[in-house]
Every structure is written in C-alpha cells, then in structure tokens.
Amino acid sequence: SCWWPQAWRNLQRGTRKAFQKRFLFGMTLCRLVCPLYLFAWPENLIYHRATPWIWVLLGYDALQLGVLCIQDYFGPRFLVPNRFLPPIYDYHTVLPQPDDVEAAGATEPRDCCICMLPVEPAGSIGVSSGSLARRTYMLTPCDHLFHTDCLEQ
C-alpha cells in the first residue's frame, strides 16, 4: 500500500484522524493479501517459492501505517519543525467581544451554524479564556461559528 500521500496531505492541512483506524488496518491488510499469498505462502497458485523479501514489503507498509497512527495521536505536524511548514488557519481563535462588534455597527449572531444553539464565548461560561476554553468553539475562515463537537462530527 502507499499511505505516504495521505500522510503528506495530513501534514499540509493539519488534518487529524483523516481515516478511522479500522479502515486503515483493513485497507492495508486487503492490499497485502495477494503479495503475501504469492510470495510468502509456499503452496501458492503459481508455485512461486517463498521469498524473504516479502517481509520488507510488510515492514514498509507497517511503517506507513505507524506514521498515520502517530499523526492521529500526536498531531499531523509533530514530525516536522514548524519553520519548515506553512502556517495553518487557527480555528480556535479568540472571538471578538460584543462591544467590538457593536462598535463596528454589526450584530453578529453567536449561534452554531449546525445545531443552531448559542455558542458561549470562553469568558462567559466561567472558564478562563485560555487555549483550552477556546477549544469549545471553532471559527472558520468564512467567519461561520460552530461548536467544536458539531463541526467535527
């Protein structure tokens, strides 16, 4: 199998959990069935003798699968220093305060675009306005506001 393009895409876009682990392991296993049968099984259909080189292929696929699993766990960009990576958009940015919005002359709704329930800014729900509190909502580049749980489903 060739999972390197997916690992690269995850790295570029900052995508975490692009595929379920069940899918990754299942696809890798399906892609390895024929080579394992033909080159590791001594009584295969074409009577090709078993070769130890098949274990190199198995290790190569396991390495790719391991990189994708590590990206899911630690984040897609942890392997590469930040100075070599393009910046990504911060979906958990600080929301403008209502005073700032009123001063600008706009009344921006603060409802989640998916569930239509109000999105509470970090300071108003009794949580500190730190990075952890901002993880409850996401602001997209087009200025739509979502609950993190709603958008990630």
Short mmCIF file of C-alpha atoms in Angstrom, two decimals:
data_model
loop_
_atom_site.label_atom_id
_atom_site.label_comp_id
_atom_site.label_asym_id
_atom_site.label_seq_id
_atom_site.Cartn_x
_atom_site.Cartn_y
_atom_site.Cartn_z
CA SER A 1 0.00 0.00 0.00
CA CYS A 2 1.02 3.58 -0.36
CA TRP A 3 -0.09 5.75 2.56
CA TRP A 4 2.63 8.40 2.09
CA PRO A 5 0.37 10.76 0.06
CA GLN A 6 -2.21 10.66 2.87
CA ALA A 7 0.45 11.37 5.49
CA TRP A 8 1.67 14.32 3.39
CA ARG A 9 -1.89 15.65 2.98
CA ASN A 10 -2.45 15.38 6.74
CA LEU A 11 0.78 17.30 7.32
CA GLN A 12 -0.07 20.06 4.85
CA ARG A 13 -3.63 20.59 6.01
CA GLY A 14 -3.15 19.84 9.68
CA THR A 15 -5.77 17.09 9.44
CA ARG A 16 -6.07 14.81 12.41
CA LYS A 17 -7.93 11.48 12.23
CA ALA A 18 -8.47 11.61 8.48
CA PHE A 19 -9.46 7.94 8.48
CA GLN A 20 -10.66 5.57 11.16
CA LYS A 21 -8.03 3.09 12.30
CA ARG A 22 -10.33 0.22 11.32
CA PHE A 23 -10.29 1.48 7.72
CA LEU A 24 -6.51 1.96 7.68
CA PHE A 25 -5.77 -1.51 9.02
CA GLY A 26 -8.43 -3.12 6.81
CA MET A 27 -7.18 -1.47 3.61
CA THR A 28 -3.57 -2.30 4.41
CA LEU A 29 -4.47 -5.91 5.08
CA CYS A 30 -6.51 -6.14 1.85
CA ARG A 31 -3.61 -4.71 -0.14
CA LEU A 32 -1.20 -7.21 1.39
CA VAL A 33 -3.29 -10.36 0.91
CA CYS A 34 -2.21 -11.05 -2.69
CA PRO A 35 1.52 -10.35 -2.23
CA LEU A 36 1.59 -12.37 0.98
CA TYR A 37 -0.19 -15.27 -0.71
CA LEU A 38 2.04 -15.26 -3.77
CA PHE A 39 5.40 -14.62 -2.12
CA ALA A 40 5.09 -15.90 1.46
CA TRP A 41 2.85 -18.94 1.10
CA PRO A 42 4.90 -21.93 -0.12
CA GLU A 43 1.93 -23.69 -1.79
CA ASN A 44 0.61 -20.74 -3.79
CA LEU A 45 -1.31 -20.91 -7.06
CA ILE A 46 1.65 -20.18 -9.35
CA TYR A 47 4.08 -22.39 -7.42
CA HIS A 48 6.41 -19.49 -6.78
CA ARG A 49 8.78 -20.27 -3.96
CA ALA A 50 8.50 -18.18 -0.80
CA THR A 51 10.91 -15.28 -0.65
CA PRO A 52 12.14 -13.45 2.45
CA TRP A 53 11.85 -10.11 0.60
CA ILE A 54 8.11 -10.10 1.26
CA TRP A 55 8.87 -9.15 4.85
CA VAL A 56 10.48 -5.93 3.59
CA LEU A 57 7.15 -5.06 1.96
CA LEU A 58 5.32 -5.94 5.15
CA GLY A 59 7.68 -3.74 7.20
CA TYR A 60 7.32 -0.88 4.70
CA ASP A 61 3.54 -0.98 4.97
CA ALA A 62 3.74 -1.24 8.75
CA LEU A 63 5.98 1.86 8.79
CA GLN A 64 3.46 3.84 6.73
CA LEU A 65 0.60 2.68 8.93
CA GLY A 66 2.61 3.59 12.02
CA VAL A 67 3.23 7.13 10.72
CA LEU A 68 -0.52 7.63 10.15
CA CYS A 69 -1.34 6.31 13.63
CA ILE A 70 1.31 8.55 15.20
CA GLN A 71 -0.13 11.53 13.30
CA ASP A 72 -3.55 10.74 14.75
CA TYR A 73 -2.18 10.55 18.28
CA PHE A 74 0.39 13.37 18.42
CA GLY A 75 -0.93 15.58 15.63
CA PRO A 76 -0.10 15.57 11.94
CA ARG A 77 2.73 18.12 12.12
CA PHE A 78 4.77 16.88 15.06
CA LEU A 79 7.43 15.15 12.93
CA VAL A 80 8.48 18.31 11.06
CA PRO A 81 9.82 21.51 12.70
CA ASN A 82 7.45 24.49 12.38
CA ARG A 83 9.95 26.58 10.44
CA PHE A 84 9.64 24.14 7.51
CA LEU A 85 5.84 24.16 7.49
CA PRO A 86 3.39 26.66 6.02
CA PRO A 87 1.15 28.32 8.62
CA ILE A 88 -2.32 26.86 9.09
CA TYR A 89 -5.52 28.65 9.98
CA ASP A 90 -6.35 28.73 13.71
CA TYR A 91 -9.97 27.61 14.04
CA HIS A 92 -9.88 28.20 17.79
CA THR A 93 -9.18 31.92 17.62
CA VAL A 94 -10.37 34.46 20.17
CA LEU A 95 -13.86 35.71 19.36
CA PRO A 96 -14.40 39.45 19.12
CA GLN A 97 -16.13 40.85 22.19
CA PRO A 98 -19.74 42.08 21.81
CA ASP A 99 -18.57 45.66 22.44
CA ASP A 100 -16.20 45.40 19.45
CA VAL A 101 -18.99 44.05 17.24
CA GLU A 102 -21.43 46.80 18.27
CA ALA A 103 -18.76 49.44 17.71
CA ALA A 104 -18.29 48.14 14.20
CA GLY A 105 -22.04 48.56 13.58
CA ALA A 106 -22.79 44.86 13.01
CA THR A 107 -24.80 42.46 15.09
CA GLU A 108 -23.12 39.14 14.51
CA PRO A 109 -25.15 36.10 15.59
CA ARG A 110 -23.39 33.80 18.01
CA ASP A 111 -25.27 30.62 17.14
CA CYS A 112 -23.74 27.39 15.91
CA CYS A 113 -24.48 27.04 12.20
CA ILE A 114 -25.19 23.31 12.60
CA CYS A 115 -27.24 22.85 15.78
CA MET A 116 -28.44 26.49 15.99
CA LEU A 117 -27.74 26.61 19.74
CA PRO A 118 -25.89 29.62 21.13
CA VAL A 119 -22.11 29.43 21.23
CA GLU A 120 -20.85 30.75 24.53
CA PRO A 121 -17.52 32.58 24.33
CA ALA A 122 -14.92 31.25 26.74
CA GLY A 123 -15.14 34.14 29.19
CA SER A 124 -18.92 33.99 29.64
CA ILE A 125 -19.15 30.34 30.68
CA GLY A 126 -16.92 30.69 33.70
CA VAL A 127 -13.86 29.15 32.09
CA SER A 128 -10.62 31.02 31.71
CA SER A 129 -10.08 32.48 28.25
CA GLY A 130 -7.06 30.28 27.65
CA SER A 131 -6.41 27.91 24.82
CA LEU A 132 -8.35 25.07 26.45
CA ALA A 133 -11.50 27.18 26.80
CA ARG A 134 -11.36 28.20 23.13
CA ARG A 135 -11.50 24.53 22.12
CA THR A 136 -15.29 24.54 22.70
CA TYR A 137 -15.95 26.54 19.52
CA MET A 138 -14.47 26.94 16.04
CA LEU A 139 -14.46 30.00 13.80
CA THR A 140 -13.96 29.14 10.12
CA PRO A 141 -12.10 31.35 7.61
CA CYS A 142 -15.51 32.43 6.23
CA ASP A 143 -16.47 33.66 9.75
CA HIS A 144 -19.05 30.96 10.49
CA LEU A 145 -19.15 29.91 14.13
CA PHE A 146 -19.57 26.29 15.25
CA HIS A 147 -19.36 24.17 18.37
CA THR A 148 -16.27 22.02 18.02
CA ASP A 149 -18.29 18.85 18.60
CA CYS A 150 -20.81 19.80 15.89
CA LEU A 151 -18.18 20.56 13.25
CA GLU A 152 -16.04 17.51 13.94
CA GLN A 153 -18.92 15.03 13.65
#
